[in-house]
PDB file of C-alpha atoms in Angstrom:
ATOM      1  CA  GLN A   1       0.110  -0.069   0.075  1.00 71.00           C
ATOM      2  CA  SER A   2       1.591   3.124  -0.897  1.00 86.00           C
ATOM      3  CA  ALA A   3       1.271   6.009   0.707  1.00 93.00           C
ATOM      4  CA  LEU A   4      -1.360   8.876   0.156  1.00 97.00           C
ATOM      5  CA  THR A   5      -0.089  11.757  -1.664  1.00 98.00           C
ATOM      6  CA  GLN A   6       0.530  15.287  -0.334  1.00 98.00           C
ATOM      7  CA  PRO A   7       2.726  18.492  -0.735  1.00 98.00           C
ATOM      8  CA  ALA A   8       5.983  18.357   0.766  1.00 97.00           C
ATOM      9  CA  SER A   9       5.096  21.395   2.256  1.00 97.00           C
ATOM     10  CA  VAL A  10       2.660  24.761   1.733  1.00 98.00           C
ATOM     11  CA  SER A  11       3.192  28.196   3.251  1.00 97.00           C
ATOM     12  CA  GLY A  12       0.663  30.979   3.949  1.00 96.00           C
ATOM     13  CA  SER A  13       0.462  34.665   5.885  1.00 97.00           C
ATOM     14  CA  PRO A  14      -1.548  35.087   9.125  1.00 97.00           C
ATOM     15  CA  GLY A  15      -5.119  36.106   8.461  1.00 97.00           C
ATOM     16  CA  GLN A  16      -5.043  33.557   4.684  1.00 97.00           C
ATOM     17  CA  SER A  17      -6.212  30.229   3.985  1.00 97.00           C
ATOM     18  CA  ILE A  18      -4.532  27.509   2.748  1.00 98.00           C
ATOM     19  CA  THR A  19      -5.374  23.824   1.570  1.00 98.00           C
ATOM     20  CA  ILE A  20      -3.411  20.976   1.727  1.00 98.00           C
ATOM     21  CA  SER A  21      -4.166  17.857  -0.738  1.00 98.00           C
ATOM     22  CA  CYS A  22      -4.308  14.466  -0.069  1.00 98.00           C
ATOM     23  CA  THR A  23      -4.614  11.815  -3.126  1.00 98.00           C
ATOM     24  CA  GLY A  24      -5.028   8.288  -3.236  1.00 97.00           C
ATOM     25  CA  THR A  25      -6.882   6.132  -5.433  1.00 96.00           C
ATOM     26  CA  SER A  26     -10.128   4.469  -5.730  1.00 96.00           C
ATOM     27  CA  SER A  27      -9.158   1.854  -3.239  1.00 96.00           C
ATOM     28  CA  ASP A  28      -8.936   4.305  -0.484  1.00 96.00           C
ATOM     29  CA  VAL A  29      -9.517   8.029  -0.172  1.00 97.00           C
ATOM     30  CA  GLY A  30     -11.788   7.787  -3.176  1.00 96.00           C
ATOM     31  CA  GLY A  31     -13.958   4.687  -2.162  1.00 96.00           C
ATOM     32  CA  TYR A  32     -15.180   5.755   1.255  1.00 96.00           C
ATOM     33  CA  ASN A  33     -15.711   8.691   2.997  1.00 97.00           C
ATOM     34  CA  TYR A  34     -12.897   7.687   6.222  1.00 97.00           C
ATOM     35  CA  VAL A  35     -10.287  10.358   5.413  1.00 97.00           C
ATOM     36  CA  SER A  36      -8.698  11.691   8.532  1.00 98.00           C
ATOM     37  CA  TRP A  37      -6.469  14.346   9.119  1.00 98.00           C
ATOM     38  CA  TYR A  38      -4.024  14.841  11.711  1.00 98.00           C
ATOM     39  CA  GLN A  39      -2.033  17.554  13.082  1.00 98.00           C
ATOM     40  CA  GLN A  40       1.473  16.999  14.991  1.00 98.00           C
ATOM     41  CA  HIS A  41       3.575  19.095  17.036  1.00 97.00           C
ATOM     42  CA  PRO A  42       7.709  18.157  16.686  1.00 94.00           C
ATOM     43  CA  GLY A  43       7.910  14.940  19.713  1.00 93.00           C
ATOM     44  CA  LYS A  44       4.163  15.104  20.332  1.00 96.00           C
ATOM     45  CA  ALA A  45       1.701  12.203  19.152  1.00 96.00           C
ATOM     46  CA  PRO A  46      -1.071  13.541  16.589  1.00 97.00           C
ATOM     47  CA  LYS A  47      -3.931  15.301  17.069  1.00 97.00           C
ATOM     48  CA  LEU A  48      -6.957  14.211  15.047  1.00 97.00           C
ATOM     49  CA  ILE A  49      -8.443  17.495  13.926  1.00 97.00           C
ATOM     50  CA  ILE A  50     -11.198  16.156  10.979  1.00 97.00           C
ATOM     51  CA  TYR A  51     -12.639  12.854  10.567  1.00 96.00           C
ATOM     52  CA  GLU A  52     -14.848  11.133   7.816  1.00 96.00           C
ATOM     53  CA  VAL A  53     -13.937  13.223   5.365  1.00 96.00           C
ATOM     54  CA  GLY A  54     -15.626  16.648   7.177  1.00 96.00           C
ATOM     55  CA  ASN A  55     -16.350  15.941  10.331  1.00 96.00           C
ATOM     56  CA  ARG A  56     -14.310  18.462  13.392  1.00 96.00           C
ATOM     57  CA  PRO A  57     -13.990  16.337  16.833  1.00 93.00           C
ATOM     58  CA  SER A  58     -15.539  18.712  19.818  1.00 93.00           C
ATOM     59  CA  GLY A  59     -12.583  20.920  20.986  1.00 95.00           C
ATOM     60  CA  VAL A  60     -11.130  21.726  17.363  1.00 96.00           C
ATOM     61  CA  SER A  61     -11.412  25.069  15.851  1.00 96.00           C
ATOM     62  CA  ASN A  62     -13.934  25.706  13.194  1.00 96.00           C
ATOM     63  CA  ARG A  63     -10.936  27.045  11.301  1.00 98.00           C
ATOM     64  CA  PHE A  64      -9.971  24.137   9.790  1.00 98.00           C
ATOM     65  CA  SER A  65     -12.373  21.944   7.411  1.00 98.00           C
ATOM     66  CA  GLY A  66     -12.319  19.269   5.234  1.00 98.00           C
ATOM     67  CA  SER A  67     -13.661  17.668   1.883  1.00 97.00           C
ATOM     68  CA  LYS A  68     -12.858  14.908  -0.890  1.00 98.00           C
ATOM     69  CA  SER A  69     -13.577  14.786  -4.599  1.00 97.00           C
ATOM     70  CA  GLY A  70     -12.810  12.105  -5.996  1.00 97.00           C
ATOM     71  CA  ASN A  71      -9.687  10.252  -5.317  1.00 97.00           C
ATOM     72  CA  THR A  72      -8.696  13.464  -3.330  1.00 98.00           C
ATOM     73  CA  ALA A  73      -9.323  14.620  -0.214  1.00 98.00           C
ATOM     74  CA  SER A  74      -8.366  18.599   1.146  1.00 98.00           C
ATOM     75  CA  LEU A  75      -7.689  20.207   4.181  1.00 98.00           C
ATOM     76  CA  THR A  76      -8.361  23.802   4.505  1.00 98.00           C
ATOM     77  CA  ILE A  77      -7.519  26.071   7.379  1.00 98.00           C
ATOM     78  CA  SER A  78      -8.725  29.746   7.118  1.00 97.00           C
ATOM     79  CA  GLY A  79      -7.878  32.509   9.388  1.00 97.00           C
ATOM     80  CA  LEU A  80      -3.783  31.354   9.602  1.00 97.00           C
ATOM     81  CA  GLN A  81      -2.481  31.725  13.236  1.00 97.00           C
ATOM     82  CA  ALA A  82       1.530  31.161  14.246  1.00 96.00           C
ATOM     83  CA  GLU A  83       0.760  28.709  16.379  1.00 96.00           C
ATOM     84  CA  ASP A  84      -0.769  26.233  12.930  1.00 97.00           C
ATOM     85  CA  GLU A  85       2.755  26.078  11.780  1.00 98.00           C
ATOM     86  CA  THR A  86       3.465  22.559  12.140  1.00 98.00           C
ATOM     87  CA  ASP A  87       2.773  19.215  10.226  1.00 98.00           C
ATOM     88  CA  TYR A  88      -0.411  17.688   8.817  1.00 98.00           C
ATOM     89  CA  TYR A  89      -0.882  14.185   7.989  1.00 98.00           C
ATOM     90  CA  CYS A  90      -3.775  12.530   5.981  1.00 98.00           C
ATOM     91  CA  SER A  91      -5.774   9.245   6.465  1.00 98.00           C
ATOM     92  CA  SER A  92      -7.664   6.444   4.792  1.00 97.00           C
ATOM     93  CA  TYR A  93      -9.465   3.108   5.336  1.00 96.00           C
ATOM     94  CA  THR A  94      -8.702   0.950   2.408  1.00 96.00           C
ATOM     95  CA  SER A  95     -10.392  -2.063   0.258  1.00 95.00           C
ATOM     96  CA  SER A  96      -8.124  -4.370   2.380  1.00 93.00           C
ATOM     97  CA  ASP A  97      -9.446  -3.006   5.532  1.00 93.00           C
ATOM     98  CA  THR A  98      -5.974  -1.880   6.578  1.00 95.00           C
ATOM     99  CA  TRP A  99      -5.065   2.069   7.347  1.00 96.00           C
ATOM    100  CA  VAL A 100      -2.738   4.390   4.785  1.00 97.00           C
ATOM    101  CA  PHE A 101      -1.379   7.642   5.700  1.00 98.00           C
ATOM    102  CA  GLY A 102       0.010  10.769   3.543  1.00 98.00           C
ATOM    103  CA  GLY A 103       3.493  11.695   2.953  1.00 97.00           C
ATOM    104  CA  GLY A 104       3.043  15.064   5.227  1.00 97.00           C
ATOM    105  CA  THR A 105       2.858  18.239   4.651  1.00 98.00           C
ATOM    106  CA  LYS A 106       4.975  21.475   6.992  1.00 98.00           C
ATOM    107  CA  LEU A 107       2.975  24.456   6.963  1.00 98.00           C
ATOM    108  CA  THR A 108       4.868  27.684   7.601  1.00 97.00           C
ATOM    109  CA  VAL A 109       3.178  30.730   8.514  1.00 96.00           C
ATOM    110  CA  LEU A 110       5.328  33.353   6.844  1.00 93.00           C
TER     111      LEU A 110
ATOM    112  CA  GLN B   1     -11.347   8.625  30.393  1.00 93.00           C
ATOM    113  CA  VAL B   2      -9.944   6.847  27.894  1.00 95.00           C
ATOM    114  CA  GLN B   3      -6.102   5.999  28.286  1.00 97.00           C
ATOM    115  CA  LEU B   4      -3.388   3.890  26.498  1.00 97.00           C
ATOM    116  CA  VAL B   5       0.224   3.999  28.219  1.00 98.00           C
ATOM    117  CA  GLN B   6       2.901   2.393  26.589  1.00 98.00           C
ATOM    118  CA  SER B   7       6.176   0.468  27.800  1.00 97.00           C
ATOM    119  CA  GLY B   8       9.443   2.426  27.766  1.00 97.00           C
ATOM    120  CA  ALA B   9      12.223   3.099  25.378  1.00 98.00           C
ATOM    121  CA  GLU B  10      14.063   0.310  24.069  1.00 97.00           C
ATOM    122  CA  VAL B  11      17.943  -0.172  22.646  1.00 98.00           C
ATOM    123  CA  LYS B  12      17.573  -3.532  20.292  1.00 97.00           C
ATOM    124  CA  LYS B  13      20.910  -4.375  18.052  1.00 97.00           C
ATOM    125  CA  PRO B  14      20.503  -5.525  14.654  1.00 97.00           C
ATOM    126  CA  GLY B  15      18.756  -8.575  14.005  1.00 97.00           C
ATOM    127  CA  ALA B  16      17.036  -8.841  17.325  1.00 98.00           C
ATOM    128  CA  SER B  17      12.961  -8.498  18.402  1.00 98.00           C
ATOM    129  CA  VAL B  18      11.511  -5.822  20.244  1.00 98.00           C
ATOM    130  CA  LYS B  19       8.295  -5.876  22.174  1.00 98.00           C
ATOM    131  CA  VAL B  20       6.290  -2.684  22.915  1.00 98.00           C
ATOM    132  CA  SER B  21       3.409  -3.046  24.833  1.00 98.00           C
ATOM    133  CA  CYS B  22      -0.126  -0.447  25.029  1.00 97.00           C
ATOM    134  CA  LYS B  23      -2.383  -0.823  28.465  1.00 97.00           C
ATOM    135  CA  ALA B  24      -6.103   0.720  27.531  1.00 96.00           C
ATOM    136  CA  SER B  25      -8.206   1.472  30.308  1.00 93.00           C
ATOM    137  CA  GLY B  26     -10.898   3.497  30.513  1.00 93.00           C
ATOM    138  CA  TYR B  27     -13.882   1.846  27.710  1.00 92.00           C
ATOM    139  CA  THR B  28     -15.019  -1.532  27.113  1.00 90.00           C
ATOM    140  CA  LEU B  29     -11.865  -3.362  25.506  1.00 90.00           C
ATOM    141  CA  THR B  30     -13.604  -5.487  23.014  1.00 87.00           C
ATOM    142  CA  ASP B  31     -15.281  -2.331  21.375  1.00 90.00           C
ATOM    143  CA  PHE B  32     -12.439  -1.020  19.355  1.00 92.00           C
ATOM    144  CA  ALA B  33      -9.043  -2.618  17.715  1.00 93.00           C
ATOM    145  CA  ILE B  34      -5.710  -1.060  19.054  1.00 95.00           C
ATOM    146  CA  HIS B  35      -3.946   0.069  15.974  1.00 97.00           C
ATOM    147  CA  TRP B  36       0.045   0.304  15.755  1.00 98.00           C
ATOM    148  CA  VAL B  37       1.739   3.530  13.876  1.00 98.00           C
ATOM    149  CA  ARG B  38       5.582   4.084  14.145  1.00 98.00           C
ATOM    150  CA  GLN B  39       6.891   7.158  12.385  1.00 98.00           C
ATOM    151  CA  ALA B  40      10.663   7.169  11.880  1.00 97.00           C
ATOM    152  CA  PRO B  41      12.805  10.467  13.180  1.00 96.00           C
ATOM    153  CA  GLY B  42      11.775  13.242  10.888  1.00 95.00           C
ATOM    154  CA  GLN B  43       9.757  10.521   8.634  1.00 96.00           C
ATOM    155  CA  ARG B  44       5.562  10.102   7.896  1.00 96.00           C
ATOM    156  CA  LEU B  45       3.448   8.103  10.258  1.00 97.00           C
ATOM    157  CA  GLU B  46       3.895   4.981   8.572  1.00 97.00           C
ATOM    158  CA  TRP B  47       0.193   2.053   9.842  1.00 97.00           C
ATOM    159  CA  MET B  48       1.350  -1.037  10.719  1.00 97.00           C
ATOM    160  CA  GLY B  49      -1.515  -3.095  11.728  1.00 96.00           C
ATOM    161  CA  TRP B  50      -4.325  -3.428  13.814  1.00 95.00           C
ATOM    162  CA  ILE B  51      -5.916  -6.078  16.373  1.00 94.00           C
ATOM    163  CA  ASN B  52      -8.979  -6.429  18.285  1.00 92.00           C
ATOM    164  CA  PHE B  53      -9.434  -7.697  21.600  1.00 87.00           C
ATOM    165  CA  GLY B  54     -11.778 -10.433  22.762  1.00 77.00           C
ATOM    166  CA  ASN B  55     -11.709 -12.396  19.156  1.00 68.00           C
ATOM    167  CA  ILE B  56      -8.427 -11.548  18.490  1.00 75.00           C
ATOM    168  CA  ASN B  57      -8.813 -10.769  15.100  1.00 90.00           C
ATOM    169  CA  ARG B  58      -5.947  -9.418  13.420  1.00 94.00           C
ATOM    170  CA  LYS B  59      -4.337  -7.687  10.378  1.00 95.00           C
ATOM    171  CA  TYR B  60      -1.329  -6.643   9.437  1.00 95.00           C
ATOM    172  CA  SER B  61       0.265  -4.017   7.022  1.00 95.00           C
ATOM    173  CA  GLN B  62       1.705  -6.124   4.088  1.00 94.00           C
ATOM    174  CA  LYS B  63       5.068  -3.874   4.455  1.00 95.00           C
ATOM    175  CA  PHE B  64       5.459  -5.720   8.414  1.00 95.00           C
ATOM    176  CA  GLN B  65       4.267  -9.174   7.178  1.00 93.00           C
ATOM    177  CA  GLY B  66       6.041 -12.389   8.282  1.00 94.00           C
ATOM    178  CA  ARG B  67       8.397  -9.488  10.562  1.00 97.00           C
ATOM    179  CA  VAL B  68       5.281  -7.888  13.166  1.00 97.00           C
ATOM    180  CA  THR B  69       3.424  -9.735  15.488  1.00 96.00           C
ATOM    181  CA  MET B  70       0.359  -8.513  17.743  1.00 95.00           C
ATOM    182  CA  ASP B  71      -1.256 -10.069  20.267  1.00 93.00           C
ATOM    183  CA  THR B  72      -3.107  -8.801  23.469  1.00 93.00           C
ATOM    184  CA  SER B  73      -3.370 -10.257  27.238  1.00 90.00           C
ATOM    185  CA  ALA B  74      -5.793  -8.803  29.647  1.00 88.00           C
ATOM    186  CA  SER B  75      -6.047  -5.235  29.027  1.00 93.00           C
ATOM    187  CA  THR B  76      -2.464  -4.871  27.208  1.00 95.00           C
ATOM    188  CA  ALA B  77      -2.114  -5.147  23.482  1.00 95.00           C
ATOM    189  CA  TYR B  78       0.908  -5.695  22.348  1.00 96.00           C
ATOM    190  CA  MET B  79       3.150  -5.453  19.492  1.00 97.00           C
ATOM    191  CA  GLN B  80       6.439  -7.576  18.835  1.00 98.00           C
ATOM    192  CA  LEU B  81       8.799  -6.270  15.546  1.00 98.00           C
ATOM    193  CA  SER B  82      11.328  -9.113  14.800  1.00 97.00           C
ATOM    194  CA  SER B  83      15.032  -8.854  12.621  1.00 97.00           C
ATOM    195  CA  LEU B  84      15.189  -5.361  13.317  1.00 98.00           C
ATOM    196  CA  ARG B  85      17.091  -3.236  11.572  1.00 97.00           C
ATOM    197  CA  SER B  86      18.357   0.711  11.556  1.00 97.00           C
ATOM    198  CA  GLU B  87      15.752   1.536   9.402  1.00 97.00           C
ATOM    199  CA  ASP B  88      13.198   0.253  12.444  1.00 98.00           C
ATOM    200  CA  THR B  89      14.282   3.190  14.218  1.00 98.00           C
ATOM    201  CA  ALA B  90      10.920   4.568  15.136  1.00 98.00           C
ATOM    202  CA  VAL B  91       8.874   6.181  17.754  1.00 98.00           C
ATOM    203  CA  TYR B  92       5.772   2.930  18.569  1.00 98.00           C
ATOM    204  CA  TYR B  93       2.205   4.580  18.800  1.00 98.00           C
ATOM    205  CA  CYS B  94      -0.310   2.461  19.883  1.00 98.00           C
ATOM    206  CA  ALA B  95      -3.822   4.139  18.932  1.00 97.00           C
ATOM    207  CA  ARG B  96      -7.810   3.586  18.886  1.00 96.00           C
ATOM    208  CA  THR B  97     -10.107   4.931  16.643  1.00 91.00           C
ATOM    209  CA  LEU B  98     -13.283   6.863  17.501  1.00 88.00           C
ATOM    210  CA  ASP B  99     -16.200   7.326  14.071  1.00 83.00           C
ATOM    211  CA  TRP B 100     -13.359   6.045  12.021  1.00 90.00           C
ATOM    212  CA  GLY B 101     -10.128   8.590  13.221  1.00 91.00           C
ATOM    213  CA  PHE B 102      -7.374   8.133  15.728  1.00 95.00           C
ATOM    214  CA  VAL B 103      -8.270  10.099  18.014  1.00 95.00           C
ATOM    215  CA  PHE B 104      -6.492   8.144  21.125  1.00 96.00           C
ATOM    216  CA  TRP B 105      -2.472   7.740  21.129  1.00 97.00           C
ATOM    217  CA  GLY B 106      -0.458   6.317  23.608  1.00 97.00           C
ATOM    218  CA  GLN B 107       2.546   8.733  24.202  1.00 97.00           C
ATOM    219  CA  GLY B 108       4.750   6.695  21.867  1.00 97.00           C
ATOM    220  CA  THR B 109       7.807   4.297  22.521  1.00 98.00           C
ATOM    221  CA  LEU B 110      11.539   5.231  20.930  1.00 98.00           C
ATOM    222  CA  VAL B 111      12.617   1.982  19.730  1.00 98.00           C
ATOM    223  CA  THR B 112      16.398   2.329  18.429  1.00 98.00           C
ATOM    224  CA  VAL B 113      18.286  -0.256  16.611  1.00 98.00           C
ATOM    225  CA  SER B 114      21.669   0.474  16.646  1.00 96.00           C
ATOM    226  CA  SER B 115      25.275  -1.810  16.874  1.00 93.00           C
TER     227      SER B 115
END
C-alpha cells in the first residue's frame, strides 16, 4: 500500500487560508468517506482534527475544514495563525481493511 | 477517560526483536481495535496493523507481514517486531479510533536499533 500523496510543504500569511491536498486511489480515499486529518507538533503524538472527510472532533477550531472530490481529499485552514505552523497528515481506510497515511505536509506561517 | 499507556524506550541490536506494550483503560476493550503506527525520525506516520481484544482478529500492513506479531493479554496490547534493522528506529505509537479517526494515542515508545 503506497502512501497517500501530499505536498511536502505549503505556506501562507497570518489571516489567510491554505489548502492541503491528499491524493489516493479508488481503493482508499475515493472509495470510502473515512478520510481523517492529523496535526502533529514536534515530539508529540498526532492530534485528530478532521474525521470522516469533513467532521471536526469536539474542541477543534472551526478554522479547520475538510472535503473530498474523487480520489483527492483536502484540508483547509482559514484565518491562519502562528500556532498552526507544524506538520499535517491525512489518512484513509482502504479496501484491504487496512489504513494508510499520507507523506505529511509542513505548514509554514510566513 | 480513555488512556493508552505504553512501555518505555528500548535499545536493540540489529537482528534482535522488540516487544512494545500498550495498556488500555477507560472503555470497553472489546469494542475497539488497537492500532500500531510508527514514525521514523523526520519521517511520515506509517500504519503497521491492528488487533482486536476479545476475538483476537488482527490485520497487518503488507510491509510488515512476516516480521510483526500483535497480541493481547488482559487489558494490554503488544506489538513485536523481529529481525530489526537500523531503518526500524522509530517512535512506535498505539492508537484507538472513534468514528473512523485515530483520536486516542499512547505517548509513544522510542525504539533505537544500533550496533
